Amino acid sequence: MKTLNNEATAWLKISVFLLALIPLFKLGISGYFDNLGANPIEKITHRTGYWTLSFLLITLTVTPLRRLTGCLWLTRLRRMLGLFAFFYGCLHFLTYLVLDQFFDWDNILKDIIKRPYITVGFAAFVLLIPLAITSNNRLIKLIGGKQWKLLHCAIYPIAIGGVVHFWWLVKKDITQPLIFSLLLGILLVIRLFYKWRDFVK
Amino acid sequence: MTAYKLPPIDPSEITPRDLFQDRRRFMQLAAGASLTALLPHTVLAGEQLAGVTKSTDRLADELTPYKDVTSYNNFYEFGTGKEDPAQNAGNLKTRPWTITVEGEVNKPKVFDIDELLKLAPLEERIYRLRCVEAWSMVIPWIGFPLAELLKRVEPTGNAKFVEFISLHDPEQMAGQKSPVLNWPYKEGLRMDEAMHPLTLLTVGLYGEVLPKQNGAPVRIVIPWKYGFKSAKSIVKIRLVEKQPDTSWMQAGPNEYGFYANVNPAVDHPRWSQAKERRIGDFLKRPTLAFNGYGDQVAQLYAGMDLSKNF
Ligand code: HEM
């Protein structure tokens, strides 16, 4: 099905919305049953970080997948998926701010300046904020489609920053950052390919 | 022989006695009751060690619960996740087991583990453990000073360093199928560090035979150094003249040094070492120089630049 009617779209959106809440739900359940292991704060930080990056990549999958499959309705999920990346990013940052550092502003400032992985993570998160703010139709109209598109190109440095953040924080086992890098690499190469093909045409 | 006296601990760190003992009793009960239910069957050591001199330092920091000590640690031989060792250590065979002590010694010897267990009186030592990743625990280890073993093999004048070599057997240690570190795991100490009475050849914790995931059947514990210095599942101890290369030094020479003394003033290149999260606590606490054992060990490093010799 290349297109969906309004009712089907509504159902699709609700389903994706609920699916996207599963990681949070699972985290809540584990927390409630005291199942987060010996170091719950670390686990929450890791899970929320993992899902922030995952939702960034899922969001970046929408457009290539639409071009590949021709399913136009995919684009209608893009905003929600992007907002979920921001949502998990907020949880991730709040975990750091409240649970990990407990508002130790001095130390947070030092971290942001001195620890490269926090520096890029923080930059990526800050860059996400304007994208989240300009995600409603009124604001898109207000700033104009062209500028909006340009602004939302920030998703690329954000995703790259997220992956770099991950590389720089692991101690030795690079399996996961490597997987995320490869996936992001594929998503970016597909885009370059389409750009090149559009250009040649 | 009396147990080694631990340094006094800041009163603010001390939990009131009855509260502490209540908690401890509760915890022991809980540990006993929930063990069989909660832990994978294969990792259950459970066997009590006999004839252990109990630590008299009961009022040290609050102990980290048995469950946390045995379900959260780094032991890359069984995977890089901190819950992997408890999951995957079941395949480790701790009998028969021998420890070869060789190198610059007059009496090299292969010790059978059961012989080693009787070499010197076992004592309980409640030590802080500070991981290089900025979390920490308080663990009642059981063992005897490494010096007891080293004296028996009579180190020669050339013995300047001690090298610890852990088991290398990917069949038993699935994590070794990945080249994440140079296997076998190697660690080392300077001779005076190895002979220091705090350096404990460890065979148990919480009154029990050392659980597999914690480095069974025998490991080393050096409480003033980051946890990775304390090699686990040791099969060979070599006394050598030159400073040995360690697995973590090879993995990241500018991140992990030979000395690896706990030092809040010298950050890891990628994260701060000023504070630590004690497992079970919410707020981080300041990290102490030499993990609080400075009175005992600082003189070993007199005149050394500890930011260069990190
Ligand atoms: C878009 C922004 C961000 C993304 C995509 C992201 C992603 C991640 C990922 C994937 C992890 C590792 C998860 C795992 O190990 O499974 C992580 C860990 C972490 N992140 Fe972020 N992050 C972002 C922003 C931030 C910010 C703003 C901070 C704090 C200021 C932060 C602090 C941390 C910390 C402290 C860890 C754990 C490090 C450790 O275990 O040593 N992140 N993040």
Coordinates of C-alpha atoms and ligand atoms in Angstrom, one line a residue:
Chain A
M1 CA 0.0 0.0 0.0
K2 CA 1.6 3.2 -1.1
T3 CA -1.0 5.5 0.6
L4 CA -3.2 5.2 3.6
N5 CA -6.5 6.8 4.3
N6 CA -6.9 9.0 7.4
E7 CA -8.3 6.4 9.6
A8 CA -5.5 3.9 8.8
T9 CA -2.9 6.6 9.4
A10 CA -4.4 7.4 12.8
W11 CA -4.2 3.8 13.8
L12 CA -0.7 3.5 12.5
K13 CA 0.3 6.5 14.5
I14 CA -1.2 5.3 17.7
S15 CA 0.5 1.9 17.2
V16 CA 3.9 3.4 16.6
F17 CA 3.4 5.8 19.5
L18 CA 2.7 2.8 21.9
L19 CA 5.6 0.8 20.5
A20 CA 7.9 3.7 21.0
L21 CA 6.9 3.8 24.7
I22 CA 7.9 0.2 25.3
P23 CA 11.5 0.9 26.2
L24 CA 10.4 3.4 28.8
F25 CA 7.7 1.0 30.0
K26 CA 10.2 -1.8 30.4
L27 CA 12.6 0.6 32.3
G28 CA 9.7 1.5 34.6
I29 CA 8.8 -2.1 35.3
S30 CA 12.4 -3.0 36.0
G31 CA 12.7 -0.1 38.3
Y32 CA 9.5 -0.9 40.1
F33 CA 10.6 -4.5 40.7
D34 CA 14.1 -3.4 41.7
N35 CA 15.5 -5.3 38.7
L36 CA 17.9 -2.7 37.4
G37 CA 20.9 -4.5 38.9
A38 CA 23.6 -3.3 41.3
N39 CA 24.0 0.1 39.6
P40 CA 20.6 1.2 38.5
I41 CA 21.7 4.8 37.6
E42 CA 24.2 3.4 35.2
K43 CA 21.6 1.1 33.7
I44 CA 19.1 3.9 33.2
T45 CA 21.7 6.1 31.6
H46 CA 22.7 3.4 29.2
R47 CA 19.2 2.4 28.3
T48 CA 18.0 5.9 27.6
G49 CA 21.2 6.8 25.7
Y50 CA 20.8 3.7 23.6
W51 CA 17.2 4.5 22.7
T52 CA 18.0 8.2 22.0
L53 CA 20.5 7.0 19.4
S54 CA 18.2 4.3 18.2
F55 CA 15.4 6.7 17.6
L56 CA 17.7 9.1 15.8
L57 CA 18.7 6.3 13.4
I58 CA 15.1 5.0 13.1
T59 CA 14.0 8.6 12.2
L60 CA 16.8 8.7 9.6
T61 CA 15.5 5.4 8.1
V62 CA 12.1 6.9 7.2
T63 CA 13.1 8.8 4.1
P64 CA 15.3 6.2 2.4
L65 CA 12.7 3.5 3.2
R66 CA 10.0 5.6 1.6
R67 CA 12.1 6.1 -1.5
L68 CA 12.9 2.4 -1.6
T69 CA 9.4 1.2 -1.1
G70 CA 7.3 4.1 -2.4
C71 CA 5.2 4.0 0.8
L72 CA 4.4 7.7 1.2
W73 CA 2.7 7.3 4.5
L74 CA 6.1 6.6 6.1
T75 CA 6.8 10.3 6.1
R76 CA 3.8 10.9 8.3
L77 CA 5.6 8.9 11.1
R78 CA 8.8 10.9 10.8
R79 CA 7.9 13.8 13.1
M80 CA 6.8 11.5 15.9
L81 CA 9.9 9.3 15.7
G82 CA 12.1 12.4 15.8
L83 CA 10.2 13.7 18.8
F84 CA 10.8 10.3 20.5
A85 CA 14.5 10.7 19.9
F86 CA 14.2 14.0 21.7
F87 CA 12.0 12.5 24.4
Y88 CA 14.5 9.8 25.2
G89 CA 17.3 12.3 24.9
C90 CA 15.6 14.4 27.5
L91 CA 15.3 11.4 29.8
H92 CA 18.9 10.6 29.2
F93 CA 20.1 14.1 30.0
L94 CA 17.8 14.3 33.0
T95 CA 19.2 11.0 34.3
Y96 CA 22.7 12.5 34.0
L97 CA 21.6 15.8 35.6
V98 CA 19.5 14.5 38.5
L99 CA 20.4 10.9 39.2
D100 CA 24.1 10.8 38.1
Q101 CA 25.2 14.3 39.1
F102 CA 22.4 15.5 41.4
F103 CA 22.6 19.1 40.1
D104 CA 26.3 19.3 40.8
W105 CA 26.6 22.3 38.4
D106 CA 30.3 22.8 39.0
N107 CA 31.0 19.2 38.0
I108 CA 28.6 19.2 35.1
L109 CA 30.3 22.3 33.7
K110 CA 33.7 20.6 34.1
D111 CA 32.4 17.5 32.5
I112 CA 31.0 19.4 29.5
I113 CA 34.3 21.2 29.0
K114 CA 36.8 18.5 29.8
R115 CA 35.3 15.2 28.8
P116 CA 35.1 14.9 25.1
Y117 CA 32.3 12.3 25.2
I118 CA 30.1 14.6 27.3
T119 CA 31.0 17.6 25.1
V120 CA 29.8 16.0 21.9
G121 CA 26.8 14.3 23.7
F122 CA 25.8 17.7 25.1
A123 CA 26.3 19.5 21.8
A124 CA 24.1 16.9 20.1
F125 CA 21.4 17.2 22.7
V126 CA 21.4 21.0 22.5
L127 CA 21.2 20.9 18.7
L128 CA 18.1 18.6 19.1
I129 CA 16.2 21.3 21.0
P130 CA 15.5 23.7 18.1
L131 CA 14.5 20.8 15.9
A132 CA 12.0 19.6 18.5
I133 CA 10.6 23.2 18.9
T134 CA 10.1 23.7 15.2
S135 CA 8.3 20.4 14.7
N136 CA 4.8 21.8 14.7
N137 CA 3.0 23.0 11.6
R138 CA 2.5 26.5 12.8
L139 CA 6.2 27.0 13.3
I140 CA 7.1 25.3 10.0
K141 CA 4.9 27.8 8.2
L142 CA 6.3 30.7 10.3
I143 CA 9.9 30.0 9.4
G144 CA 9.2 28.8 5.9
G145 CA 9.7 25.4 4.4
K146 CA 13.2 26.1 3.0
Q147 CA 14.7 27.3 6.2
W148 CA 12.9 24.6 8.1
K149 CA 14.6 22.0 5.8
L150 CA 17.9 23.6 6.2
L151 CA 17.6 23.7 10.0
H152 CA 16.6 20.1 10.2
C153 CA 19.7 19.1 8.3
A154 CA 21.2 19.4 11.8
I155 CA 19.9 15.8 12.4
Y156 CA 23.0 14.6 10.5
P157 CA 25.6 16.2 12.8
I158 CA 23.4 15.2 15.8
A159 CA 23.4 11.6 14.8
I160 CA 27.1 11.6 14.0
G161 CA 27.7 13.3 17.4
G162 CA 25.6 10.6 19.1
V163 CA 27.8 7.9 17.6
V164 CA 31.0 9.7 18.4
H165 CA 29.7 10.1 22.0
F166 CA 29.3 6.3 22.2
W167 CA 32.7 5.6 20.7
W168 CA 34.4 7.9 23.2
L169 CA 32.6 6.5 26.3
V170 CA 33.2 2.8 25.9
K171 CA 36.2 1.4 27.7
K172 CA 37.3 -1.3 25.3
D173 CA 34.4 -3.2 23.8
I174 CA 33.6 -1.3 20.7
T175 CA 31.0 -3.7 19.3
Q176 CA 27.9 -1.5 19.9
P177 CA 29.3 1.8 18.7
L178 CA 30.6 0.0 15.7
I179 CA 27.2 -1.4 14.9
F180 CA 25.6 2.0 15.2
S181 CA 28.3 3.6 13.1
L182 CA 27.8 1.0 10.3
L183 CA 24.0 1.6 10.4
L184 CA 24.4 5.3 10.3
G185 CA 27.0 5.0 7.5
I186 CA 24.5 3.0 5.4
L187 CA 21.8 5.5 6.0
L188 CA 24.1 8.4 5.0
V189 CA 25.4 6.6 1.9
I190 CA 21.9 5.9 0.7
R191 CA 21.2 9.6 0.9
L192 CA 24.3 10.4 -1.1
F193 CA 23.3 7.9 -3.7
Y194 CA 19.9 9.4 -4.1
K195 CA 21.4 12.9 -4.2
W196 CA 23.8 11.7 -6.9
R197 CA 21.0 10.1 -8.9
D198 CA 18.8 13.1 -8.7
F199 CA 21.7 15.2 -9.8
V200 CA 22.5 13.0 -12.8
K201 CA 18.8 13.1 -13.9
Chain B
M1 CA 48.6 -14.6 64.0
T2 CA 46.4 -11.6 64.3
A3 CA 44.4 -10.1 61.4
Y4 CA 46.0 -7.0 59.8
K5 CA 44.6 -3.8 61.4
L6 CA 42.7 -1.7 59.0
P7 CA 43.2 2.1 59.1
P8 CA 40.7 4.1 61.1
I9 CA 37.8 5.3 59.1
D10 CA 36.3 8.7 59.2
P11 CA 33.3 8.7 61.7
S12 CA 31.0 10.1 59.0
E13 CA 31.5 6.9 57.0
I14 CA 30.6 4.7 59.9
T15 CA 27.2 3.3 60.2
P16 CA 25.9 2.9 63.8
R17 CA 26.6 -0.5 65.2
D18 CA 23.1 -1.9 65.8
L19 CA 21.8 -0.5 62.6
F20 CA 24.7 -2.0 60.8
Q21 CA 24.4 -5.3 62.5
D22 CA 20.7 -5.4 61.8
R23 CA 21.3 -4.7 58.2
R24 CA 24.0 -7.2 58.1
R25 CA 21.9 -9.9 59.7
F26 CA 19.0 -9.1 57.4
M27 CA 21.3 -9.1 54.5
Q28 CA 22.9 -12.4 55.4
L29 CA 19.4 -13.8 55.8
A30 CA 18.2 -12.3 52.6
A31 CA 21.4 -13.5 50.8
G32 CA 20.9 -17.0 52.1
A33 CA 17.2 -17.1 51.4
S34 CA 17.3 -15.5 48.0
L35 CA 20.5 -17.0 46.7
T36 CA 19.0 -20.3 45.5
A37 CA 16.1 -18.5 44.1
L38 CA 17.8 -15.6 42.3
L39 CA 21.2 -16.7 41.1
P40 CA 21.8 -19.0 38.2
H41 CA 22.4 -22.4 39.7
T42 CA 25.7 -22.8 38.0
V43 CA 27.4 -19.8 39.7
L44 CA 26.5 -20.9 43.2
A45 CA 29.7 -21.4 45.2
G46 CA 28.1 -21.3 48.6
E47 CA 30.6 -23.6 50.2
Q48 CA 31.7 -22.1 53.5
L49 CA 35.4 -21.7 54.2
A50 CA 36.5 -23.2 57.6
G51 CA 38.9 -21.8 60.1
V52 CA 38.7 -18.2 59.0
T53 CA 39.8 -15.5 61.5
K54 CA 37.0 -13.0 61.4
S55 CA 37.8 -9.4 60.7
T56 CA 37.6 -7.3 63.9
D57 CA 37.1 -4.2 61.8
R58 CA 33.3 -4.6 61.9
L59 CA 32.7 -0.9 61.9
A60 CA 34.3 -0.2 58.6
D61 CA 32.1 1.1 55.8
E62 CA 28.8 -0.7 55.3
L63 CA 29.3 -3.9 53.4
T64 CA 28.1 -4.1 49.8
P65 CA 25.3 -6.8 49.7
Y66 CA 26.5 -10.2 48.6
K67 CA 24.1 -10.1 45.7
D68 CA 25.7 -7.0 44.3
V69 CA 29.2 -8.2 44.9
T70 CA 28.5 -11.4 43.0
S71 CA 26.3 -10.1 40.2
Y72 CA 28.1 -6.9 39.1
N73 CA 31.8 -6.7 38.2
N74 CA 34.3 -6.6 35.4
F75 CA 35.8 -9.9 34.4
Y76 CA 36.2 -9.7 30.6
E77 CA 37.1 -13.4 30.4
F78 CA 33.3 -13.9 30.7
G79 CA 32.1 -10.9 28.6
T80 CA 32.4 -7.2 28.7
G81 CA 29.1 -6.5 30.4
K82 CA 29.2 -6.2 34.2
E83 CA 26.4 -8.7 34.5
D84 CA 28.1 -11.2 32.2
P85 CA 30.5 -12.8 34.7
A86 CA 27.6 -14.0 36.9
Q87 CA 25.8 -15.3 33.9
N88 CA 28.7 -17.0 32.1
A89 CA 31.2 -18.1 34.7
G90 CA 29.4 -21.4 35.3
N91 CA 31.7 -23.3 32.9
L92 CA 34.8 -22.5 34.8
K93 CA 36.4 -25.6 36.4
T94 CA 38.2 -24.7 39.6
R95 CA 39.4 -28.2 40.4
P96 CA 41.9 -29.5 39.6
W97 CA 43.8 -26.2 39.7
T98 CA 47.5 -25.4 40.1
I99 CA 49.4 -22.2 40.6
T100 CA 52.9 -22.1 39.2
V101 CA 55.3 -19.8 41.0
E102 CA 58.5 -19.3 39.1
G103 CA 61.1 -16.9 37.8
E104 CA 63.6 -15.2 40.0
V105 CA 63.1 -17.5 43.0
N106 CA 65.3 -20.1 44.7
K107 CA 62.5 -22.6 45.1
P108 CA 60.1 -22.5 42.2
K109 CA 57.0 -24.6 42.9
V110 CA 53.7 -25.7 41.5
F111 CA 51.1 -25.3 44.2
D112 CA 47.9 -27.3 44.2
I113 CA 45.0 -25.1 45.1
D114 CA 44.1 -27.2 48.1
E115 CA 47.6 -27.0 49.3
L116 CA 47.6 -23.3 48.8
L117 CA 44.5 -23.0 50.9
K118 CA 46.4 -24.4 53.9
L119 CA 49.6 -22.5 53.3
A120 CA 48.8 -19.8 55.9
P121 CA 45.9 -19.0 58.2
L122 CA 42.9 -17.6 56.4
E123 CA 41.7 -14.2 57.5
E124 CA 38.8 -12.0 56.6
R125 CA 39.7 -8.5 55.3
I126 CA 37.0 -5.9 54.7
Y127 CA 38.4 -3.8 51.9
R128 CA 37.0 -1.0 49.7
L129 CA 37.2 -1.8 46.1
R130 CA 37.4 1.1 43.7
C131 CA 36.8 0.4 40.0
V132 CA 38.5 2.6 37.4
E133 CA 35.0 3.3 36.1
A134 CA 34.2 5.3 39.2
W135 CA 32.0 2.9 41.2
S136 CA 33.0 1.2 44.4
M137 CA 32.1 -1.6 46.8
V138 CA 33.1 -2.8 50.3
I139 CA 33.8 -6.5 50.3
P140 CA 34.7 -8.9 53.1
W141 CA 37.4 -10.9 51.3
I142 CA 39.1 -14.0 52.7
G143 CA 42.7 -14.9 52.1
F144 CA 46.2 -14.4 53.4
P145 CA 48.9 -11.9 52.5
L146 CA 50.6 -12.7 49.2
A147 CA 53.9 -12.2 51.1
E148 CA 53.3 -15.5 52.8
L149 CA 53.4 -17.3 49.5
L150 CA 56.3 -15.3 48.1
K151 CA 58.5 -15.9 51.1
R152 CA 58.1 -19.6 50.7
V153 CA 59.6 -19.6 47.2
E154 CA 62.5 -17.4 48.3
P155 CA 62.7 -14.5 45.7
T156 CA 66.3 -13.8 44.5
G157 CA 67.9 -10.4 44.5
N158 CA 66.9 -10.0 40.9
A159 CA 63.2 -10.2 41.7
K160 CA 62.0 -6.7 41.2
F161 CA 58.4 -7.3 40.0
V162 CA 55.7 -9.9 40.3
E163 CA 53.6 -10.8 37.3
F164 CA 50.2 -12.5 37.6
I165 CA 48.9 -14.6 34.8
S166 CA 45.3 -15.6 34.6
L167 CA 43.8 -18.7 33.1
H168 CA 43.6 -18.7 29.3
D169 CA 41.0 -21.2 28.1
P170 CA 38.3 -20.0 25.7
E171 CA 36.4 -23.2 26.3
Q172 CA 35.8 -22.3 29.9
M173 CA 36.0 -18.5 29.4
A174 CA 33.8 -17.6 26.5
G175 CA 34.8 -14.0 26.6
Q176 CA 38.3 -15.0 25.5
K177 CA 36.9 -15.9 22.1
S178 CA 36.9 -12.2 21.5
P179 CA 40.2 -10.3 21.2
V180 CA 39.0 -7.5 23.3
L181 CA 42.1 -7.8 25.5
N182 CA 45.4 -9.6 25.0
W183 CA 44.8 -13.0 26.5
P184 CA 45.8 -14.3 29.0
Y185 CA 45.0 -11.5 31.3
K186 CA 48.3 -10.2 32.8
E187 CA 48.8 -7.9 35.7
G188 CA 51.8 -7.0 37.8
L189 CA 53.1 -5.3 40.9
R190 CA 56.4 -4.0 42.1
M191 CA 58.0 -6.3 44.6
D192 CA 57.4 -4.0 47.6
E193 CA 53.8 -3.6 46.6
A194 CA 53.4 -7.4 46.3
M195 CA 55.0 -7.9 49.8
H196 CA 52.8 -5.3 51.4
P197 CA 50.7 -6.8 54.2
L198 CA 47.5 -5.3 52.6
T199 CA 48.1 -7.2 49.3
L200 CA 45.8 -10.2 49.8
L201 CA 45.9 -13.6 48.0
T202 CA 42.2 -14.1 48.0
V203 CA 40.3 -17.4 48.0
G204 CA 36.9 -16.3 49.4
L205 CA 34.4 -13.6 50.2
Y206 CA 31.5 -13.4 52.7
G207 CA 32.7 -16.5 54.5
E208 CA 32.4 -18.6 51.3
V209 CA 34.7 -20.1 48.7
L210 CA 35.3 -17.4 46.1
P211 CA 32.4 -17.5 43.6
K212 CA 33.5 -18.2 40.0
Q213 CA 32.5 -14.8 38.7
N214 CA 34.7 -13.1 41.3
G215 CA 37.9 -14.8 40.2
A216 CA 37.8 -18.3 41.6
P217 CA 39.7 -20.2 42.8
V218 CA 42.3 -17.7 43.6
R219 CA 42.8 -14.0 42.9
I220 CA 44.8 -11.1 44.2
V221 CA 43.2 -8.1 45.9
I222 CA 45.2 -4.8 46.1
P223 CA 42.8 -2.4 47.9
W224 CA 44.6 0.9 47.1
K225 CA 44.7 0.3 43.4
Y226 CA 41.9 0.3 40.8
G227 CA 40.2 -3.0 40.5
F228 CA 41.7 -4.1 37.2
K229 CA 45.1 -4.5 39.0
S230 CA 43.6 -7.4 41.0
A231 CA 44.0 -10.3 38.6
K232 CA 41.5 -13.1 38.9
S233 CA 41.6 -16.9 38.4
I234 CA 45.4 -16.9 38.6
V235 CA 47.4 -19.9 37.2
K236 CA 50.9 -18.4 37.3
I237 CA 52.9 -16.0 39.4
R238 CA 56.3 -15.0 37.9
L239 CA 58.9 -13.0 39.7
V240 CA 60.8 -11.0 37.2
E241 CA 63.5 -8.3 36.9
K242 CA 61.8 -6.0 34.5
Q243 CA 58.4 -4.3 34.9
P244 CA 56.0 -6.6 33.1
D245 CA 53.5 -5.4 30.5
T246 CA 49.9 -5.8 31.6
S247 CA 46.8 -6.5 29.4
W248 CA 45.3 -3.1 30.2
M249 CA 48.5 -1.2 29.5
Q250 CA 48.6 -2.9 26.1
A251 CA 44.9 -2.1 25.5
G252 CA 45.3 1.6 26.3
P253 CA 48.8 2.8 27.3
N254 CA 47.7 6.4 27.9
E255 CA 44.6 5.4 29.9
Y256 CA 45.8 2.5 32.1
G257 CA 49.2 2.7 33.7
F258 CA 51.3 0.1 35.6
Y259 CA 50.7 1.7 39.0
A260 CA 47.0 2.5 38.8
N261 CA 46.8 3.7 42.3
V262 CA 43.4 5.2 43.2
N263 CA 44.0 8.9 42.8
P264 CA 41.2 11.5 42.8
A265 CA 43.7 14.1 41.5
V266 CA 44.6 12.3 38.3
D267 CA 41.7 11.8 36.0
H268 CA 41.3 9.1 33.5
P269 CA 41.7 10.8 30.1
R270 CA 38.0 10.4 29.4
W271 CA 36.4 10.7 32.7
S272 CA 36.9 12.1 36.2
Q273 CA 38.2 10.1 39.1
A274 CA 37.4 12.7 41.7
K275 CA 34.2 11.0 42.9
E276 CA 32.8 7.5 42.9
R277 CA 29.4 5.9 43.3
R278 CA 29.4 3.4 46.1
I279 CA 27.1 0.6 44.9
G280 CA 23.8 1.1 46.7
D281 CA 24.3 4.8 47.3
F282 CA 22.5 7.5 45.4
L283 CA 24.9 10.4 45.8
K284 CA 28.5 10.1 44.7
R285 CA 31.2 10.4 47.3
P286 CA 34.6 11.9 47.0
T287 CA 37.3 9.3 46.1
L288 CA 40.1 9.0 48.7
A289 CA 43.8 9.1 47.7
F290 CA 45.0 5.5 47.6
N291 CA 41.4 4.5 48.2
G292 CA 41.8 5.5 51.9
Y293 CA 44.9 3.4 52.5
G294 CA 47.4 6.2 52.1
D295 CA 48.7 5.8 55.7
Q296 CA 49.8 2.3 54.9
V297 CA 51.0 2.7 51.3
A298 CA 51.8 6.3 50.4
Q299 CA 55.5 5.8 51.5
L300 CA 55.9 3.2 48.8
Y301 CA 55.6 6.1 46.3
A302 CA 57.6 8.8 48.0
G303 CA 59.3 11.0 45.5
M304 CA 57.4 9.6 42.5
D305 CA 55.3 11.8 40.3
L306 CA 52.0 10.1 40.5
S307 CA 50.5 11.9 37.6
K308 CA 53.2 10.5 35.3
N309 CA 53.2 7.1 37.0
F310 CA 49.4 6.8 36.9
Ligands
HEM1 C1 21.6 13.2 21.2 C2 22.3 13.1 22.3 C3 22.8 11.9 22.9 C4 22.9 10.6 22.4 C5 22.4 10.1 21.1 C6 23.5 9.8 23.5 C7 23.6 8.4 23.4 C8 24.3 7.6 24.3 C9 24.5 6.2 24.2 C10 24.2 5.4 23.0 C11 25.1 5.8 25.3 C12 25.7 4.4 25.6 C13 24.6 3.5 26.0 C14 25.0 2.1 26.2 O1 26.1 1.9 26.7 O2 24.3 1.2 25.9 C15 25.3 7.0 26.2 C16 25.8 6.9 27.4 C17 26.0 8.1 28.2 N1 25.6 9.3 27.9 FE1 24.7 9.9 26.2 N2 23.8 10.6 24.5 C18 23.4 11.8 24.2 C19 23.6 13.0 25.0 C20 24.1 12.9 26.3 C21 24.3 14.1 27.1 C22 23.7 15.5 26.8 C23 24.9 13.7 28.3 C24 25.2 14.4 29.5 C25 25.5 15.7 29.5 C26 25.1 12.3 28.1 C27 25.8 11.5 29.1 C28 26.0 10.1 29.0 C29 26.6 9.3 30.0 C30 27.2 9.9 31.3 C31 26.7 8.0 29.5 C32 27.2 6.8 30.2 C33 28.7 6.8 30.2 C34 29.3 5.7 30.9 O3 28.7 4.7 31.1 O4 30.5 5.8 31.2 N3 24.7 11.9 26.9 N4 24.7 8.1 25.5

